[in-house]
XYZ file of C-alpha atoms in Angstrom:
446
model
C -12.858 -18.925 78.836
C -14.428 -21.561 81.106
C -17.633 -22.688 82.705
C -17.716 -19.380 84.544
C -18.137 -17.592 81.205
C -14.782 -15.810 81.206
C -13.131 -15.797 77.795
C -9.776 -14.743 76.427
C -9.313 -11.864 74.026
C -7.742 -12.330 70.608
C -4.531 -10.713 71.866
C -4.321 -13.158 74.774
C -4.907 -16.101 72.441
C -2.176 -14.978 70.050
C 0.190 -14.621 73.002
C -0.083 -18.414 73.413
C 1.455 -19.054 69.987
C 4.865 -20.769 70.152
C 6.250 -18.650 67.296
C 5.359 -16.003 64.722
C 4.578 -18.565 62.002
C 2.011 -20.258 64.251
C 0.539 -16.865 65.096
C -0.007 -16.039 61.416
C -1.349 -19.490 60.567
C -3.698 -19.504 63.558
C -5.044 -16.088 62.612
C -6.036 -17.431 59.189
C -8.030 -20.212 60.883
C -9.852 -17.855 63.267
C -12.905 -17.591 61.005
C -15.914 -19.867 60.634
C -15.005 -21.017 57.104
C -12.833 -24.076 57.861
C -14.753 -25.105 61.019
C -17.730 -27.358 61.639
C -19.420 -28.930 64.671
C -17.893 -26.357 67.021
C -18.996 -25.984 70.610
C -17.847 -25.030 74.071
C -18.710 -25.658 77.714
C -17.383 -27.204 80.922
C -14.065 -25.386 80.533
C -13.427 -26.656 77.004
C -13.888 -25.798 73.327
C -13.912 -28.180 70.377
C -14.485 -28.367 66.642
C -13.596 -30.024 63.350
C -11.188 -28.101 61.114
C -10.875 -28.834 57.419
C -7.310 -29.662 56.461
C -5.533 -30.787 53.324
C -6.952 -34.322 53.565
C -10.477 -35.676 53.336
C -10.863 -36.074 57.108
C -11.088 -32.900 59.199
C -8.836 -32.477 62.214
C -10.471 -33.023 65.577
C -9.389 -30.143 67.797
C -10.186 -29.721 71.477
C -8.859 -27.242 74.047
C -9.091 -27.705 77.816
C -9.087 -24.067 78.894
C -8.595 -24.916 82.572
C -4.998 -25.986 81.786
C -4.790 -24.813 79.190
C -4.040 -27.972 77.206
C -4.615 -28.942 73.593
C -5.343 -31.981 71.453
C -5.488 -32.018 67.673
C -5.424 -34.681 65.001
C -2.924 -32.742 62.891
C 0.726 -33.892 62.651
C 2.154 -30.625 64.060
C 4.589 -30.896 66.963
C 3.885 -27.364 68.169
C 1.839 -26.608 71.284
C -0.611 -25.096 70.677
C -0.876 -25.879 66.972
C -2.441 -23.480 64.483
C -5.800 -25.292 64.669
C -6.019 -24.887 68.464
C -5.134 -21.212 68.078
C -7.743 -20.795 65.331
C -10.416 -22.424 67.497
C -9.654 -20.110 70.412
C -9.645 -17.083 68.101
C -13.006 -18.161 66.722
C -14.336 -18.380 70.283
C -12.884 -14.968 71.184
C -14.726 -13.457 68.215
C -18.054 -15.057 69.282
C -17.797 -17.412 66.332
C -18.960 -20.450 68.334
C -22.700 -20.146 68.691
C -23.322 -23.338 70.672
C -22.527 -22.242 74.229
C -22.649 -24.994 76.914
C -23.405 -27.568 74.232
C -23.038 -31.341 74.753
C -19.447 -32.499 74.433
C -18.967 -34.917 71.506
C -17.687 -38.376 72.369
C -14.247 -37.870 70.817
C -13.660 -34.661 72.774
C -15.120 -36.063 75.993
C -12.808 -39.071 75.751
C -9.685 -36.863 75.682
C -10.959 -34.473 78.352
C -11.877 -37.314 80.714
C -8.522 -39.017 80.213
C -6.598 -35.773 80.723
C -8.443 -34.741 83.866
C -8.277 -38.285 85.188
C -4.502 -38.328 84.748
C -4.287 -35.159 86.815
C -6.229 -36.759 89.664
C -4.209 -39.982 89.425
C -0.968 -38.021 89.448
C -1.968 -36.202 92.619
C -2.946 -39.490 94.282
C 0.241 -41.144 93.036
C 2.402 -38.383 94.472
C 0.839 -38.913 97.871
C 1.302 -42.684 97.657
C 4.934 -42.303 96.562
C 5.639 -40.058 99.525
C 4.080 -42.639 101.835
C 5.968 -45.654 100.415
C 9.401 -44.115 99.617
C 12.325 -45.620 101.501
C 13.945 -42.663 103.301
C 17.113 -44.634 104.068
C 17.652 -45.583 100.419
C 16.996 -41.978 99.386
C 19.545 -40.767 101.921
C 22.209 -43.153 100.582
C 21.550 -42.057 96.979
C 21.821 -38.414 98.000
C 25.120 -39.063 99.787
C 26.591 -40.869 96.768
C 25.590 -38.028 94.443
C 26.955 -35.408 96.851
C 30.282 -37.259 96.929
C 30.463 -37.270 93.116
C 29.643 -33.552 92.967
C 32.333 -32.828 95.566
C 34.871 -34.711 93.457
C 33.789 -32.739 90.368
C 33.999 -29.410 92.234
C 37.523 -30.186 93.397
C 38.557 -31.080 89.848
C 37.037 -27.848 88.535
C 38.929 -25.864 91.177
C 42.159 -27.363 89.890
C 41.183 -26.505 86.311
C 40.542 -22.860 87.269
C 43.823 -22.686 89.184
C 45.725 -24.010 86.147
C 44.021 -21.430 83.927
C 44.951 -18.497 86.146
C 48.484 -19.808 86.678
C 49.041 -20.022 82.920
C 47.352 -16.676 82.182
C 43.990 -15.895 80.644
C 45.539 -15.508 77.183
C 45.974 -19.288 77.107
C 42.173 -19.665 77.097
C 41.999 -17.854 73.788
C 44.472 -20.279 72.229
C 43.327 -23.602 73.657
C 39.972 -23.658 71.853
C 36.618 -24.925 73.084
C 37.505 -28.634 73.204
C 39.204 -28.530 76.602
C 36.238 -26.726 78.155
C 33.787 -29.213 76.662
C 35.838 -32.071 78.084
C 35.720 -30.446 81.523
C 31.970 -29.886 81.167
C 31.499 -33.558 80.302
C 33.342 -34.519 83.473
C 30.974 -32.303 85.475
C 28.048 -34.128 83.866
C 29.632 -37.418 84.896
C 29.844 -35.976 88.428
C 26.051 -35.324 88.261
C 26.586 -31.570 88.567
C 24.754 -30.126 85.521
C 24.860 -26.617 87.004
C 28.667 -26.683 87.090
C 28.711 -28.175 83.581
C 26.638 -25.269 82.287
C 28.962 -22.710 83.849
C 31.989 -24.437 82.308
C 30.396 -24.317 78.846
C 29.758 -20.593 79.328
C 33.418 -20.111 80.261
C 34.479 -21.881 77.081
C 32.342 -19.586 74.926
C 33.669 -16.317 76.380
C 37.034 -16.170 74.482
C 35.081 -15.988 71.221
C 32.587 -13.372 72.447
C 34.410 -10.292 71.149
C 36.436 -7.416 72.546
C 36.932 -7.343 76.291
C 36.570 -11.100 76.721
C 39.450 -11.468 79.258
C 37.563 -9.250 81.744
C 34.361 -11.227 81.287
C 36.245 -14.510 81.610
C 37.863 -13.420 84.852
C 34.492 -12.346 86.268
C 32.860 -15.669 85.390
C 35.834 -17.638 86.708
C 35.457 -15.793 90.024
C 31.743 -16.664 90.228
C 32.455 -20.301 89.366
C 35.181 -20.432 92.012
C 32.744 -18.932 94.530
C 30.179 -21.646 93.711
C 32.809 -24.382 94.049
C 33.918 -23.127 97.450
C 30.325 -22.678 98.611
C 29.523 -26.279 97.697
C 32.585 -27.587 99.498
C 31.508 -25.647 102.614
C 27.732 -26.155 102.238
C 27.394 -27.836 105.632
C 28.535 -24.610 107.302
C 26.233 -22.250 105.392
C 22.841 -20.914 106.528
C 20.110 -23.315 105.421
C 18.433 -21.039 102.803
C 21.770 -20.149 101.207
C 22.883 -23.793 101.251
C 19.691 -24.668 99.354
C 20.545 -22.015 96.769
C 24.056 -23.455 96.372
C 22.671 -26.959 95.884
C 20.290 -25.645 93.243
C 23.079 -23.807 91.424
C 25.270 -26.915 91.136
C 22.324 -28.793 89.658
C 20.456 -30.523 92.471
C 16.658 -30.252 92.276
C 15.104 -27.395 94.200
C 12.242 -28.617 96.404
C 8.849 -26.974 95.954
C 7.894 -27.298 99.610
C 7.033 -23.733 100.609
C 3.636 -22.707 101.952
C 0.990 -22.810 99.230
C -0.222 -19.440 97.980
C -3.649 -18.949 96.424
C -4.360 -15.712 94.593
C -5.635 -14.101 91.441
C -2.518 -14.126 89.250
C -1.916 -11.656 86.445
C 0.105 -13.240 83.633
C 2.891 -10.721 83.005
C 5.050 -12.429 80.395
C 5.842 -15.726 78.699
C 8.887 -16.554 76.594
C 11.059 -19.497 75.533
C 14.796 -20.068 75.499
C 16.390 -23.076 73.845
C 19.654 -24.935 73.539
C 20.642 -28.139 71.775
C 18.994 -30.289 74.444
C 16.013 -28.445 75.880
C 13.416 -25.735 75.374
C 12.647 -23.802 78.563
C 9.502 -21.699 78.917
C 9.384 -18.937 81.554
C 6.034 -17.547 82.699
C 5.962 -14.564 85.071
C 2.930 -14.078 87.326
C 1.955 -11.421 89.862
C -0.483 -12.012 92.711
C -3.146 -9.328 92.956
C -3.687 -9.806 96.705
C -0.351 -11.082 97.983
C 1.777 -8.813 95.769
C 4.011 -11.834 95.120
C 5.888 -12.246 91.834
C 6.311 -15.878 90.785
C 8.096 -17.712 87.980
C 6.745 -20.918 86.424
C 9.169 -23.045 84.401
C 8.097 -25.593 81.817
C 10.303 -27.774 79.621
C 10.143 -29.453 76.240
C 12.529 -31.597 74.246
C 14.781 -29.792 71.780
C 12.702 -28.416 68.936
C 9.400 -28.890 70.757
C 7.490 -26.212 72.640
C 6.611 -26.942 76.290
C 2.933 -27.691 76.835
C 2.259 -25.215 79.664
C 1.209 -21.870 78.233
C -0.832 -19.012 79.695
C -2.225 -15.937 77.919
C -0.358 -12.730 78.737
C -2.651 -10.204 80.398
C -5.103 -12.821 81.710
C -6.222 -12.848 85.351
C -6.235 -16.416 86.654
C -7.287 -17.960 89.945
C -4.883 -20.647 91.101
C -2.586 -22.034 93.741
C 1.217 -21.986 93.638
C 3.787 -23.797 95.755
C 7.039 -21.791 96.048
C 10.475 -23.373 95.855
C 12.737 -22.941 98.843
C 16.133 -21.264 98.881
C 17.489 -17.773 99.277
C 15.816 -15.309 96.946
C 13.764 -17.907 95.086
C 10.829 -16.684 93.000
C 10.237 -19.981 91.229
C 7.010 -21.841 92.008
C 5.028 -24.864 90.877
C 1.380 -24.838 89.900
C -0.874 -26.597 92.369
C -3.520 -27.395 89.755
C -5.321 -25.890 86.782
C -5.748 -22.134 86.545
C -9.259 -20.738 86.196
C -9.794 -17.423 84.358
C -11.639 -14.855 86.466
C -12.994 -11.368 86.002
C -11.782 -8.505 88.116
C -9.740 -5.328 88.051
C -6.364 -5.724 86.374
C -3.485 -3.423 87.263
C 0.282 -3.578 86.728
C 2.484 -4.611 89.663
C 3.536 -1.735 91.935
C 6.713 -0.172 90.622
C 9.269 2.473 91.354
C 12.073 4.493 89.779
C 15.270 3.108 88.306
C 17.134 3.435 91.598
C 14.605 1.211 93.387
C 14.984 -1.465 90.707
C 18.756 -1.463 91.094
C 18.396 -1.686 94.867
C 16.079 -4.687 94.502
C 18.568 -6.454 92.225
C 21.388 -5.683 94.656
C 19.459 -7.150 97.592
C 18.707 -10.285 95.566
C 22.428 -10.700 94.786
C 23.243 -10.797 98.489
C 21.092 -13.934 98.720
C 22.135 -15.451 95.370
C 25.442 -14.121 93.943
C 24.976 -16.185 90.743
C 21.677 -14.529 89.869
C 21.516 -13.423 86.237
C 18.555 -11.082 86.676
C 15.702 -10.138 88.995
C 12.046 -9.251 88.221
C 11.281 -5.571 88.746
C 8.645 -3.060 87.686
C 9.706 0.423 86.595
C 7.086 3.118 87.066
C 7.077 6.454 85.265
C 9.945 5.732 82.855
C 10.474 6.888 79.296
C 12.343 4.929 76.568
C 15.105 7.130 75.218
C 18.017 6.669 72.857
C 21.456 7.335 74.338
C 24.991 7.305 72.984
C 25.392 3.584 73.690
C 21.852 2.527 72.711
C 18.357 2.514 74.173
C 17.608 3.027 77.852
C 14.674 3.523 80.208
C 15.012 6.832 82.053
C 13.118 8.251 84.995
C 10.723 10.991 83.933
C 12.855 13.569 85.789
C 15.963 12.355 83.925
C 17.943 11.668 87.112
C 18.669 7.970 86.495
C 18.449 5.563 83.561
C 18.822 1.834 82.980
C 20.269 0.559 79.675
C 18.447 -2.162 77.780
C 20.265 -5.424 77.148
C 21.702 -5.917 73.652
C 19.137 -8.662 72.995
C 16.244 -6.395 73.983
C 17.480 -3.655 71.649
C 17.272 -6.013 68.672
C 13.682 -7.190 69.228
C 10.501 -5.731 67.700
C 9.147 -5.292 71.233
C 11.401 -2.238 71.641
C 9.462 -0.360 68.974
C 6.178 -1.464 70.501
C 7.361 0.058 73.777
C 8.479 3.273 72.084
C 5.120 3.564 70.304
C 3.189 2.911 73.524
C 5.141 5.604 75.329
C 5.149 8.260 72.621
C 7.628 10.185 74.760
C 5.460 10.022 77.909
C 6.081 7.939 81.071
C 4.884 4.325 81.120
C 5.069 1.349 83.502
C 7.348 -1.497 82.420
C 7.864 -4.962 83.911
C 11.044 -6.867 83.086
C 14.252 -8.486 84.249
C 17.050 -6.350 85.680
C 20.534 -7.864 85.527
C 24.206 -7.108 85.125
C 23.795 -6.855 81.345
C 20.988 -4.299 81.642
C 17.197 -4.403 81.595
C 14.998 -6.696 79.481
C 11.465 -5.265 79.124
C 8.769 -7.957 79.029
C 5.451 -6.099 79.428
C 4.229 -2.508 79.612
C 1.185 -0.447 80.549
C 0.235 3.087 79.564
C -1.433 5.549 81.983
C -4.427 5.737 79.642
C -5.021 1.948 79.684
C -3.564 0.532 82.922
C -5.726 -2.589 82.623
C -4.241 -3.589 79.246
C -1.002 -5.548 79.418
C 1.130 -5.008 76.303
C 3.569 -7.922 75.721
C 7.017 -6.886 74.511
C 8.314 -10.278 73.333
């Protein structure tokens, strides 16, 4: 929905909701009843929504972001009023097309778009005025601290294996948390995260010693790779630096394309909410991952409607096997044919994951598209099987407990479908699907 006249469907709008409660509340506000002075134009929509108080909430959506502003006290992005306004627009409930923007909405839109221009100019000025010698010294000091932390972690792993893995089940989580804190002090948040995962494994149920040994081996491999980073090939050395917690530079060649939004979902811990958005380039065939962050308990602001086709520019991160990218500016919805990414059988997906592991051994999962697969229940749970029954890929335990599984089963109805998701050592996580009858309709599974 923008100045070009392209609008989102109700399903795409609801896919922007940060949670199910917001989705329900936004749906109730998607009618004309609570709204007044609505309008749209110049890549924006606005309106006044009646709330519990005497003053209506001023709501405006910049659809080129998208970004949202509302006078309500909600800390969710988008809030229910922004969702309701977009739903009203999707249902042709805003009659005033290309109407004059009210002063209160224009003020926010001008400030927001001005900040974007200033930020771009500021980035260029910072690059021109940065002191490369001072930056080099800071990088050397941090690298020295990380090296000290990696050596300490190596000693901790050696002590664990010397004493036997059974000791880990008796020592409790406190010792691991102390080690993780020391990795934070060493400015190696990636190592700290791996240590916390090690500490949680003894309480993860039957078979934990095997899982602990596997994760210890991967952590040891990362330690040794860091300590020998100067002798590694440049792309792999960049991957190692990223895995220990150094920022990954987004300095690849810019890629402009029409991007199909495949999936969007959030993960959270006590400190941070991370939003992952998967895109697929219609022309380049490139799959890209956008990451956005919010403070604990708050949804990240970047959100894109699943199934939308957007024109935009991405800058890839460097490093072996990287699919992460940064947005080069606002996305613009466009019209055009929509089709799922090219896929293959289960064996091809496993081959793709295997090739990615050769470039990044610490990879949890890899984006793949399965074509012509059927969801089927097996002895150990649900799986996606090739139509000829030759190979199958089990779903992850988390995927088997989500409502999206039943949406996938209903879409298939026992016939082959196309499924995009993440293939990893724990199994396959389906994120979106397409049926042969409606290949242009992306069905979100989260």
